Coordinates of C-alpha atoms and ligand atoms in Angstrom, one line a residue:
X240 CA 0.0 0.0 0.0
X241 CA 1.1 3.3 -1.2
X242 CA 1.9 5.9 2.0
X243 CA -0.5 9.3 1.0
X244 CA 1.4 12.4 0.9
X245 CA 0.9 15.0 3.5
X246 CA -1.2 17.0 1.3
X247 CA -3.7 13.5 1.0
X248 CA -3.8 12.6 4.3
X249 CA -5.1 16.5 4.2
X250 CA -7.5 15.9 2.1
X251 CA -8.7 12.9 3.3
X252 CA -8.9 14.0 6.5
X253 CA -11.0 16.9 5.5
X254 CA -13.6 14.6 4.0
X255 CA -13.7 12.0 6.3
X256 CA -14.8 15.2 9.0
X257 CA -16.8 15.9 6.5
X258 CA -18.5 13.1 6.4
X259 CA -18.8 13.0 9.9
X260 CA -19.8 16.3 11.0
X261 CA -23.0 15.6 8.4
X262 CA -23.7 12.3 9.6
X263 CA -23.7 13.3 13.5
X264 CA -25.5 17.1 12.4
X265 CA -27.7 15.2 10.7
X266 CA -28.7 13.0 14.2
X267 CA -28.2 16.5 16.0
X268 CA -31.0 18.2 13.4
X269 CA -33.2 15.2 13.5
X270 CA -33.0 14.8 17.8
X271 CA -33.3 19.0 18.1
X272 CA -37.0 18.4 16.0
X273 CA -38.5 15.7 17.4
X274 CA -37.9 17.6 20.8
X275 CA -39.4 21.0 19.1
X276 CA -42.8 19.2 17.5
X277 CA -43.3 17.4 21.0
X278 CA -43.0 20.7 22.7
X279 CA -44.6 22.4 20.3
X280 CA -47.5 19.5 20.4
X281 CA -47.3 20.1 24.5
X282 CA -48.3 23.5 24.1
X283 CA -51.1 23.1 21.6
X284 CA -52.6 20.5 23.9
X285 CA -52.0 23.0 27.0
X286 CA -53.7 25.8 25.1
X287 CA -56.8 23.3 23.4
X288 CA -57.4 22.6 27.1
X289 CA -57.6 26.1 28.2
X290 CA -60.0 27.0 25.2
X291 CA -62.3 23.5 25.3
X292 CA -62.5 24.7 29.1
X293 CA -64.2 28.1 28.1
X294 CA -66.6 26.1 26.5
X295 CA -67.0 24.2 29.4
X296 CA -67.8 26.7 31.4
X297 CA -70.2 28.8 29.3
X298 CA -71.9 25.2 29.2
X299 CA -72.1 24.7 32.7
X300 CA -73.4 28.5 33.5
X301 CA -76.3 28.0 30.6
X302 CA -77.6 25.2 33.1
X303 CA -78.3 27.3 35.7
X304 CA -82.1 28.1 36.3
X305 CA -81.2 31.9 38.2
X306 CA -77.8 33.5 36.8
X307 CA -75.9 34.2 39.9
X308 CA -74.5 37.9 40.0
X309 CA -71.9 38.5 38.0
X310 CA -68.9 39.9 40.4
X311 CA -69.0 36.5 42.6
X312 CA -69.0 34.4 39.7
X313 CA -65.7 36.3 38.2
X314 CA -64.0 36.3 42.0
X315 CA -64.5 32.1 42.2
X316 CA -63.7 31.4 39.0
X317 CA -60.2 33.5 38.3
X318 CA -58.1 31.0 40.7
X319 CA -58.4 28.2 38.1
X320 CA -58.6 30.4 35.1
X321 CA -56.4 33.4 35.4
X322 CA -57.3 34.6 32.3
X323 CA -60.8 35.1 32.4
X324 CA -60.8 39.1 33.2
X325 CA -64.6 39.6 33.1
X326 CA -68.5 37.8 32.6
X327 CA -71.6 39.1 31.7
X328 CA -74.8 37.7 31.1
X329 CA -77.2 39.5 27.9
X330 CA -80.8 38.7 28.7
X331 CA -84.2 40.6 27.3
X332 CA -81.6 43.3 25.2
X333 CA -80.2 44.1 29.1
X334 CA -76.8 43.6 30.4
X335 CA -75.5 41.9 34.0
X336 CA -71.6 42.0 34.3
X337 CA -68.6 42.0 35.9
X338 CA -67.5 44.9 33.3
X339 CA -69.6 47.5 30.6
X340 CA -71.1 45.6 28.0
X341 CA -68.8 44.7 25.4
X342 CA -69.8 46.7 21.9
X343 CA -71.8 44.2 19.1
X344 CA -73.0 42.1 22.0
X345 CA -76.5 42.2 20.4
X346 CA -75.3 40.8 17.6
X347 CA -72.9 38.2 18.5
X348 CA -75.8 36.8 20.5
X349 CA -78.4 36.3 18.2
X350 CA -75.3 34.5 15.9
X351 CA -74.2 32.5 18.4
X352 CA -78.4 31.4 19.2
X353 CA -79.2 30.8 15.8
X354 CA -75.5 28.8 14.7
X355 CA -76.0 27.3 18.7
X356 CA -72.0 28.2 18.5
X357 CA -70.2 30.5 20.9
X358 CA -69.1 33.9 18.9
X359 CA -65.3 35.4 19.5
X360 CA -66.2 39.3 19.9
X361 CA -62.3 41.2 19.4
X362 CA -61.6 43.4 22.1
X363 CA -58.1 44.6 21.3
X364 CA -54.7 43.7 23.3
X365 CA -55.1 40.0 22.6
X366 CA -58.5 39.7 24.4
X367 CA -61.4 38.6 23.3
X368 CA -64.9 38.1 24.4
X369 CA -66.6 34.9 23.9
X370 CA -70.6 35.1 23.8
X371 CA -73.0 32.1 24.0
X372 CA -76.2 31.9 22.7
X373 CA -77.1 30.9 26.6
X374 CA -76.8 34.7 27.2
X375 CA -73.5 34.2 29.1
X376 CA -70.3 35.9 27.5
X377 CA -66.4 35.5 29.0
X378 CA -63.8 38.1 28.7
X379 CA -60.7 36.4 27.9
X380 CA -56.8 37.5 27.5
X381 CA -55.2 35.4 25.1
X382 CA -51.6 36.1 26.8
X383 CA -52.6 34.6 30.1
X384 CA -53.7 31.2 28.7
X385 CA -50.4 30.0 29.6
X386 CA -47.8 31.2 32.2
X387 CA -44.4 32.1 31.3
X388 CA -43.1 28.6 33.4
X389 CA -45.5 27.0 31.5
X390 CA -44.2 26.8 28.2
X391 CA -41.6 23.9 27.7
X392 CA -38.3 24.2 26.7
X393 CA -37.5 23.5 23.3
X394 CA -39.6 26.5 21.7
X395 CA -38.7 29.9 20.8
X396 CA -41.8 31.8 19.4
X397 CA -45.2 30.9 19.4
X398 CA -48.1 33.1 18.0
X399 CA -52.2 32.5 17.9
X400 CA -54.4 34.0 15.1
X401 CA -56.9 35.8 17.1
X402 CA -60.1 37.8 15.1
X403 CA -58.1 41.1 15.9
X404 CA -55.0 39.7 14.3
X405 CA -51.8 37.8 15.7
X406 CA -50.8 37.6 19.0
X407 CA -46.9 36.7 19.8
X408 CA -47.5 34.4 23.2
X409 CA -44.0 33.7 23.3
X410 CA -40.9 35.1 21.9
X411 CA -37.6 33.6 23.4
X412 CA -35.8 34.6 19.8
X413 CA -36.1 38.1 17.8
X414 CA -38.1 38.5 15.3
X415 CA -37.5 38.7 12.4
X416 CA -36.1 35.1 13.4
X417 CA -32.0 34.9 13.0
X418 CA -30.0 32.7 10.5
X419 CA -29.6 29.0 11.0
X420 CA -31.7 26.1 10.1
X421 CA -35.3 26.6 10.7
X422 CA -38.0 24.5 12.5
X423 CA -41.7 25.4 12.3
X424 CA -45.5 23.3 13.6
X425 CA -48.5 25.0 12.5
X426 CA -51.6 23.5 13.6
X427 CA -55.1 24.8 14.7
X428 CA -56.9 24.9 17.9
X429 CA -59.9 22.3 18.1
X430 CA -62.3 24.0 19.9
X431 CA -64.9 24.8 17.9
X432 CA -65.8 28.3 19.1
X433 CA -61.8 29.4 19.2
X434 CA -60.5 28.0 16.4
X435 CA -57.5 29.5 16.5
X436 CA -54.1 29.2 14.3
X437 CA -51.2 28.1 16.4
X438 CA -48.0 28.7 15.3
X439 CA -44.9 27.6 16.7
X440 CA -41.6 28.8 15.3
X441 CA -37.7 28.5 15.9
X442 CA -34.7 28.7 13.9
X443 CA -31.5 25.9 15.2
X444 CA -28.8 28.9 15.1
X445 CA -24.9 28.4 14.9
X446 CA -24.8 28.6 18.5
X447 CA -26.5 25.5 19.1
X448 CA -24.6 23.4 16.2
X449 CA -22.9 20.3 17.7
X450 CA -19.5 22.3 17.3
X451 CA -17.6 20.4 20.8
X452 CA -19.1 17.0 18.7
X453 CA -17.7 18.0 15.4
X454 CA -14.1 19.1 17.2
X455 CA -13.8 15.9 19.1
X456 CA -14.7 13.9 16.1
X457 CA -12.5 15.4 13.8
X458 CA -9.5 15.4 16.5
X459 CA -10.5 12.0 16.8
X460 CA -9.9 11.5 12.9
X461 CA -7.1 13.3 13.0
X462 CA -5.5 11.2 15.6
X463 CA -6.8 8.2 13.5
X464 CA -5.3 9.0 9.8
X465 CA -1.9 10.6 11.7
X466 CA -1.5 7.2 13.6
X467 CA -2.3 4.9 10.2
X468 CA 0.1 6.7 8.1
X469 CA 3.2 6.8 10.7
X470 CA 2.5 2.6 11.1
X471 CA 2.5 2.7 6.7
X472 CA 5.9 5.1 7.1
X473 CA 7.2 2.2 9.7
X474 CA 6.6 -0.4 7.6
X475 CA 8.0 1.5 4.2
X476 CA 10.9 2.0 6.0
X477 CA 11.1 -1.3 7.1
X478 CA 11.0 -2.6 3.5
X479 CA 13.0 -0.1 2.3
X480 CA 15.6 -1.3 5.1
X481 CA 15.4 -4.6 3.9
X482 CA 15.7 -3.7 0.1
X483 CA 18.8 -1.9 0.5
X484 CA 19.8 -5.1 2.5
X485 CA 19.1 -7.2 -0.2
X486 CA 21.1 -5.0 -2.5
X487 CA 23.9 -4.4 -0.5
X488 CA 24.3 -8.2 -0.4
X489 CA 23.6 -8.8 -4.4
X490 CA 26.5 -6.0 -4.6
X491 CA 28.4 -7.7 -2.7
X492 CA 27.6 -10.9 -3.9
X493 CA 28.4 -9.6 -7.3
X494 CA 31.6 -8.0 -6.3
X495 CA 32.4 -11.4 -5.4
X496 CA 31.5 -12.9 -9.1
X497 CA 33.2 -10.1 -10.6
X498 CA 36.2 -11.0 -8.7
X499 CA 35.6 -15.1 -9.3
X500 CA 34.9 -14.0 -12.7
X501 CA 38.6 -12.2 -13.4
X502 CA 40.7 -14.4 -11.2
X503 CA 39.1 -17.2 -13.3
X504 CA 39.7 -15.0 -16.5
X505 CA 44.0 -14.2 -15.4
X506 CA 44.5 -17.3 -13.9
X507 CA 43.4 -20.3 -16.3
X508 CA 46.0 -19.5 -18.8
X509 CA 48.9 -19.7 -16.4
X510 CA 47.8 -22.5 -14.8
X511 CA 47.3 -24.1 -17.8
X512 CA 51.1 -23.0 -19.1
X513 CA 52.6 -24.8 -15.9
X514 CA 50.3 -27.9 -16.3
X515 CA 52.1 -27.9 -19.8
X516 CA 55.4 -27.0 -18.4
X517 CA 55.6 -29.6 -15.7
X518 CA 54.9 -32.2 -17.6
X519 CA 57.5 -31.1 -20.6
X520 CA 60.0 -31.0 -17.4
X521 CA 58.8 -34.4 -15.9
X522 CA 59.9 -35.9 -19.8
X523 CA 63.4 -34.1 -19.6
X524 CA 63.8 -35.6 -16.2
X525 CA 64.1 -39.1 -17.2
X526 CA 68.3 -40.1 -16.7
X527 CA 69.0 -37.8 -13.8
X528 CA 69.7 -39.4 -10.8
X529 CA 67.3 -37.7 -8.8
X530 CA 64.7 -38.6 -11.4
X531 CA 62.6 -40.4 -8.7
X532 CA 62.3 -37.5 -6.4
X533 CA 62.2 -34.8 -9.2
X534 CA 59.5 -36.3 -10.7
X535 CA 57.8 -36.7 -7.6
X536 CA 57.9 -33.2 -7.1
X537 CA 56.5 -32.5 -10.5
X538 CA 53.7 -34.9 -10.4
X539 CA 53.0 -32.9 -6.9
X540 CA 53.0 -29.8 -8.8
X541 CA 50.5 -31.1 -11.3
X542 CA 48.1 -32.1 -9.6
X543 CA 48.1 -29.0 -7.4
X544 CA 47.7 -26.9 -10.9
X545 CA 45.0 -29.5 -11.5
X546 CA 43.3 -28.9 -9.1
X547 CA 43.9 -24.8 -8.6
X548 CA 42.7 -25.0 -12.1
X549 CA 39.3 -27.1 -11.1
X550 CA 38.8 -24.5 -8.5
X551 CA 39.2 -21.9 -11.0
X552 CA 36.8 -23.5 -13.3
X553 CA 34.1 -24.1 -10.6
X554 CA 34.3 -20.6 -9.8
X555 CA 33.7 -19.3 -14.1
X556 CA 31.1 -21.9 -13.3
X557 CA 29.4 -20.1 -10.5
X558 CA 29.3 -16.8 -12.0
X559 CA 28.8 -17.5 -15.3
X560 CA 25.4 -19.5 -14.2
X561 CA 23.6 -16.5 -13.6
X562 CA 21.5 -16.4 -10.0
X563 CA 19.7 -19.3 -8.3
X564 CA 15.9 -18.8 -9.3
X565 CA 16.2 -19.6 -13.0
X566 CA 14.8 -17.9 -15.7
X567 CA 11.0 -17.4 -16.1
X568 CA 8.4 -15.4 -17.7
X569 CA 8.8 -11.9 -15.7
X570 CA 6.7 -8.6 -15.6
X571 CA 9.7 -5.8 -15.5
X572 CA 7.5 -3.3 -14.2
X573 CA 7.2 -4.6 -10.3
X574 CA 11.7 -4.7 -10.7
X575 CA 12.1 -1.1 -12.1
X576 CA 9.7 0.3 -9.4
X577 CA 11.3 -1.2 -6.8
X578 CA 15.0 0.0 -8.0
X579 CA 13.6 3.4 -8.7
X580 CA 12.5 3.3 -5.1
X581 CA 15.6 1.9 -4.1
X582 CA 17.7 4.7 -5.4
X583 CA 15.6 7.4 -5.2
X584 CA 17.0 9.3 -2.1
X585 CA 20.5 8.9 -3.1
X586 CA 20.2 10.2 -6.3
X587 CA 18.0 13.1 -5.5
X588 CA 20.6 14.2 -3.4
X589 CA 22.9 13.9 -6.3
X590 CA 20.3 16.2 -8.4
X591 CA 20.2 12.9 -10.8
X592 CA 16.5 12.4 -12.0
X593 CA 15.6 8.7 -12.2
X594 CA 12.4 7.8 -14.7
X595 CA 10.8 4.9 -16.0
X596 CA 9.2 4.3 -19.4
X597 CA 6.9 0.9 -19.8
X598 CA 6.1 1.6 -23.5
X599 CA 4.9 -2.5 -23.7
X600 CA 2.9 -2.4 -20.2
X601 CA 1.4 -5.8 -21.4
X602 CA 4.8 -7.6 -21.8
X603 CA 6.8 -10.6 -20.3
X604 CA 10.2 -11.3 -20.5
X605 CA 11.7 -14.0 -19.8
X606 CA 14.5 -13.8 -17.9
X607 CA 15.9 -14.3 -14.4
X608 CA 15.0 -11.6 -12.1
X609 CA 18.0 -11.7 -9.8
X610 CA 20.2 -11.9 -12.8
X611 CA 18.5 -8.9 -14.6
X612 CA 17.8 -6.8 -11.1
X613 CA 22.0 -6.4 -11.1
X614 CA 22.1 -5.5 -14.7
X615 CA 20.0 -2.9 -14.4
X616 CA 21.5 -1.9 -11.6
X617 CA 25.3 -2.2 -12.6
X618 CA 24.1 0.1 -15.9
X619 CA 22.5 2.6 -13.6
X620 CA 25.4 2.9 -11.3
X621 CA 27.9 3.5 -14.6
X622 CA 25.3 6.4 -15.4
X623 CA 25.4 7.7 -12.3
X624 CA 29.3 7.3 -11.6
X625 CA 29.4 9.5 -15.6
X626 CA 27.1 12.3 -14.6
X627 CA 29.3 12.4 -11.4
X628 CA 28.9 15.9 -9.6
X629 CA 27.1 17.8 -12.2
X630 CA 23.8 15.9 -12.0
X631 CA 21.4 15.1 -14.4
X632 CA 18.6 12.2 -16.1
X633 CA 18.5 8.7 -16.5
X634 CA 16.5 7.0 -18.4
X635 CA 15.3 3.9 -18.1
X636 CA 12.9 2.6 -21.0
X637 CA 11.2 -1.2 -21.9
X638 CA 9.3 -1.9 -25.3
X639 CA 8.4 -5.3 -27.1
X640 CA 9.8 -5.4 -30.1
X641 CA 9.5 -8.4 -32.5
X642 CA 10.0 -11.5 -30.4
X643 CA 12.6 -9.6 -27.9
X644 CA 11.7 -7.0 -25.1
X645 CA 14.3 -4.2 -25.0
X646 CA 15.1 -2.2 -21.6
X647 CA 17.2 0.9 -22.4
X648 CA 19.7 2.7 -19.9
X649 CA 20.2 6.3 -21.1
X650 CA 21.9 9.4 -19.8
X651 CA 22.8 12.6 -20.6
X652 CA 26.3 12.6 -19.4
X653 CA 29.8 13.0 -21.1
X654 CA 29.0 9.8 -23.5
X655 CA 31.4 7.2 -24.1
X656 CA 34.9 8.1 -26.5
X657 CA 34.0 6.3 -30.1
X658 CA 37.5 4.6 -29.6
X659 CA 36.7 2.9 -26.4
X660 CA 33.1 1.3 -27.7
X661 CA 35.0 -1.9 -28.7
X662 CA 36.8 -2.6 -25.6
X663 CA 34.1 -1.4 -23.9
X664 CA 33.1 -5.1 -22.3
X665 CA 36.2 -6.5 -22.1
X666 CA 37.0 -7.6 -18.3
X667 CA 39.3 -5.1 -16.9
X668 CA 38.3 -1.7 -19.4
X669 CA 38.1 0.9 -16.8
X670 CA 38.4 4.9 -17.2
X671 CA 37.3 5.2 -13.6
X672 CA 39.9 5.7 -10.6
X673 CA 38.7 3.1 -8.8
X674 CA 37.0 1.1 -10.8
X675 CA 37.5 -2.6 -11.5
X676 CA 36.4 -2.5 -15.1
X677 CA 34.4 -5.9 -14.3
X678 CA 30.7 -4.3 -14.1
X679 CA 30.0 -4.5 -17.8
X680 CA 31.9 -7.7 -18.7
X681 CA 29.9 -9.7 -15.5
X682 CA 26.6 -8.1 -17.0
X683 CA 27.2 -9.2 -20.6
X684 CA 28.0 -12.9 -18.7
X685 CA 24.8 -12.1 -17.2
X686 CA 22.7 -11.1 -20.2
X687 CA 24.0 -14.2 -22.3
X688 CA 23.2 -16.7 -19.5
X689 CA 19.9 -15.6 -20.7
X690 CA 19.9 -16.0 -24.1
X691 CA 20.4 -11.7 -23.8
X692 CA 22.2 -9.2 -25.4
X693 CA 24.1 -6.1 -23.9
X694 CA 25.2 -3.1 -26.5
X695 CA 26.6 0.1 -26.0
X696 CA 26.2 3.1 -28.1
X697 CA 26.1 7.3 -27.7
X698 CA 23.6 9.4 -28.2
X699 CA 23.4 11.6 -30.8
X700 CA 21.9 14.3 -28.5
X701 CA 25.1 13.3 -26.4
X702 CA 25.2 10.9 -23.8
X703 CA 25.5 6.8 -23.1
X704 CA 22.6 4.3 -24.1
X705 CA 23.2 1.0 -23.3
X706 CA 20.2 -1.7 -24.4
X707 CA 19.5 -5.0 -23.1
X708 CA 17.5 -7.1 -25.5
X709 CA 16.0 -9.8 -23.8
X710 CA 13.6 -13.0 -25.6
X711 CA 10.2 -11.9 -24.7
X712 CA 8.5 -14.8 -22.5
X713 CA 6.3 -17.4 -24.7
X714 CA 2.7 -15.8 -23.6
X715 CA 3.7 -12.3 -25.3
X716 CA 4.6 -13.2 -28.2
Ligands
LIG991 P1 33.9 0.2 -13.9 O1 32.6 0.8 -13.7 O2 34.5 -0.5 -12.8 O3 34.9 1.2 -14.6 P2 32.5 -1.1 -16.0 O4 32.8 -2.4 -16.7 O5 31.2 -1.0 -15.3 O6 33.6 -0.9 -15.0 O7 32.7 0.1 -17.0 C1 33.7 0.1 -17.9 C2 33.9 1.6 -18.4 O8 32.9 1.9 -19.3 C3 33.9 2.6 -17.4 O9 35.1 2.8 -16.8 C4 33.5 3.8 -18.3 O10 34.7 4.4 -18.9 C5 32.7 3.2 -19.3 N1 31.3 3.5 -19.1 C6 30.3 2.6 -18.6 N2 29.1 3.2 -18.5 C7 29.3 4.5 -19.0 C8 28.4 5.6 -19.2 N3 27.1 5.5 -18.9 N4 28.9 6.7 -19.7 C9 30.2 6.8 -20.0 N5 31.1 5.8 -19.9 C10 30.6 4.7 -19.4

């Protein structure tokens, strides 16, 4: 798994608190309204009581046989009902009340008689008189139906449609209502006589948005995604550790086989010369006197160049058997990355840019990877050790062509003098202070040992390219 840059882990931070903060706003929202319509239903049931209770009582007084004097009536009834403010009772076009006649009682009784309905007279400041056709009429105040403790928690403005117009009941927020999200119940009063509309109103402002929610849960994300990509950084650099392991070991390893490879190379032909030598001497030797012991000596000698030569030959044998796993059909792309990887701090430091071009994506080589990895890697390292100090690009490049895959290594350094192109491979060839001149020779070994080939060229542009063509495995052909 690929670690996300800083700027990701940003960004995908960002939307995962996102995410959140809607999801757990959304609960918030949806928790914040059921509370406001239950409240809202609690004081529509609270004020239907109140009004259904007017009723009551107008019912209950058009019972009586003799209407009891007004002024007594108001004084024991006011306790329960705090906001009835006066009574009167209209009989034979006369008047009997707690207060003056209200104006258009005449009227509003002969409605209420003839629709057997009480009638809402206005009579300004949110009260209203409420006649029956019994004769009996109430003086209510609308803002006294409920007291202030009364009204539950979770609402902010309510307002009743009286006949005189609306009447603000409660107003916990300004109006006109401030910006947030807004909640609203509208609903009617069921009594019959006073069927007002209630409306209930209040907006969910910033304020009251589940910001401490939203902080912890994005600090909590944060926390999250920050403690993910350190583990992915461990374990990167943990592979990475082991990588550079690995290489360090295949350079050493191939240090080794470059060695094996030119003491095999320097020594066979001497060895062989003395093995000749010997036994021309052990023929001379024949009439000495010390013959016996001579020979002896010789024969010794022999078989130690024997066998100095076997150990020579096993160890052309070693190297020149490229790696352990054997060839097989091989996707390069996985190898590059992982040596682009592999070399990528180093050679930023150097300024070198290190790129990759898979012009064949689809195609297999066949070839054996351990064997190809130190190629590839002994052809980068020349191009890095040409552009030396001054920096620069190198190229790496695989395309199918035909029935071969070819992997270019190109740079734009000094370039290699026409005159040395020939000797180029030979074991030995160096131009480097340093250098062992083995690194080409073991990789064209290499490349042969898989039926490869390793050529070096300049560009015209200036600069080395050196191209490994390589028999494409049988499925992509
Ligand atoms: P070494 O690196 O030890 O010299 P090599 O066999 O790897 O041995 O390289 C042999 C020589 O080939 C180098 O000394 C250098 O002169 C030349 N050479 C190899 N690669 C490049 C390159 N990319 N640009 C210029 N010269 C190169």
């Amino acid at each position: 798994m690929n670690i996300p840059t800083l700027r990701q882990s940003i960004s995908y931070w960002l939307l995962a608190s996102l995410l959140g903060a809607l999801l757990s706003g959304w609960f918030a929202l949806r928790e914040q309204q059921q509370r406001f319509s239950q409240d809202s239903s609690i004081a529509h049931r609270l004020l239907s009581q109140k009004t259904v209770q007017h009723e009551a009582v107008l019912a209950t007084l058009a019972q009586l046989e003799t209407p009891p004097p007004a002024q007594p009536l108001l004084a024991g009834l006011q306790p329960a009902m705090p906001q009835l403010l006066a009574i009167g009772y209209w009989q034979h076009d006369s008047w009997h009340g707690s207060s003056a006649a209200p104006a258009g009682i005449a009227a509003a009784y002969r409605q209420a008689a003839s629709q057997h309905l009480a009638q809402t007279l206005p009579a300004g400041n949110g009260r209203y008189w409420l006649v029956d056709g019994s004769g009996w009429s109430l003086l209510i105040d609308a803002r006294l139906l409920l007291a202030g403790s009364d009204w539950p928690p979770a609402l902010a403005r309510i307002s009743l449609e009286l006949p005189s117009g609306e009447l603000a009941l409660l107003a916990r927020q300004p109006q006109p209502l401030p910006w947030g999200w807004p909640l609203a119940l509208d609903k009617r009063l069921p009594a019959a006589s006073q069927p007002f509309a209630f409306h209930s109103r209040r907006v969910l402002t910033p304020a009251e948005w589940p910001w401490t929610q939203w902080l912890a849960l994005s600090l909590l994300l944060a926390l999250l995604l920050g403690s993910i990509r350190s583990r992915l950084q461990v374990r990167a650099q943990r592979h990475l550790a082991q990588q550079q392991l690995r290489l360090a070991n295949l350079n050493r390893l191939g240090t080794l086989g470059e060695m094996a490879a030119g003491i095999a190379h320097e020594l066979n032909q001497p060895l062989t010369a003395i093995l000749a030598n010997v036994r021309a001497a052990e023929r001379l030797l024949d009439d000495d006197d010390e013959r016996d012991s001579v020979r002896q000596a010789l024969q010794t000698s022999a078989a130690q160049a024997r066998r100095a030569a076997d150990i020579v030959g096993r160890l052309r044998a070693m190297v020149t058997q490229p790696g352990s796993g054997g060839s097989r059909a091989l996707d390069p792309q996985p190898l590059l990355e992982s040596l682009l990887v592999l070399r990528h701090d180093e050679l930023a430091a150097r300024r070198i840019a290190l790129s990759w071009d898979n012009a064949s994506p689809e195609a297999r080589l066949q070839a054996e990877p351990v064997a190809l990895e130190q190629i590839l890697h002994n052809l980068v390292q020349n191009a890095v050790e040409a552009l030396g100090s001054r920096g620069g690009h190198i190229r790496l490049r695989g395309e199918a062509l035909g029935s071969r895959y070819w992997l270019t290594v190109s740079d734009d350094g000094p370039g290699i003098p026409p005159e040395q192109l020939p000797q180029l491979f030979q074991p030995f060839f160096t131009t480097r202070e340093g250098g062992m001149g083995l690194g080409l020779s073991l990789s064209e070994t290499l490349a042969h040992g898989m039926h490869g080939q390793l050529t070096a060229a300049n560009l015209p542009a200036g600069g080395a390219c050196f191209t490994l063509s390589l028999p494409l495995a049988e499925e992509s052909r």
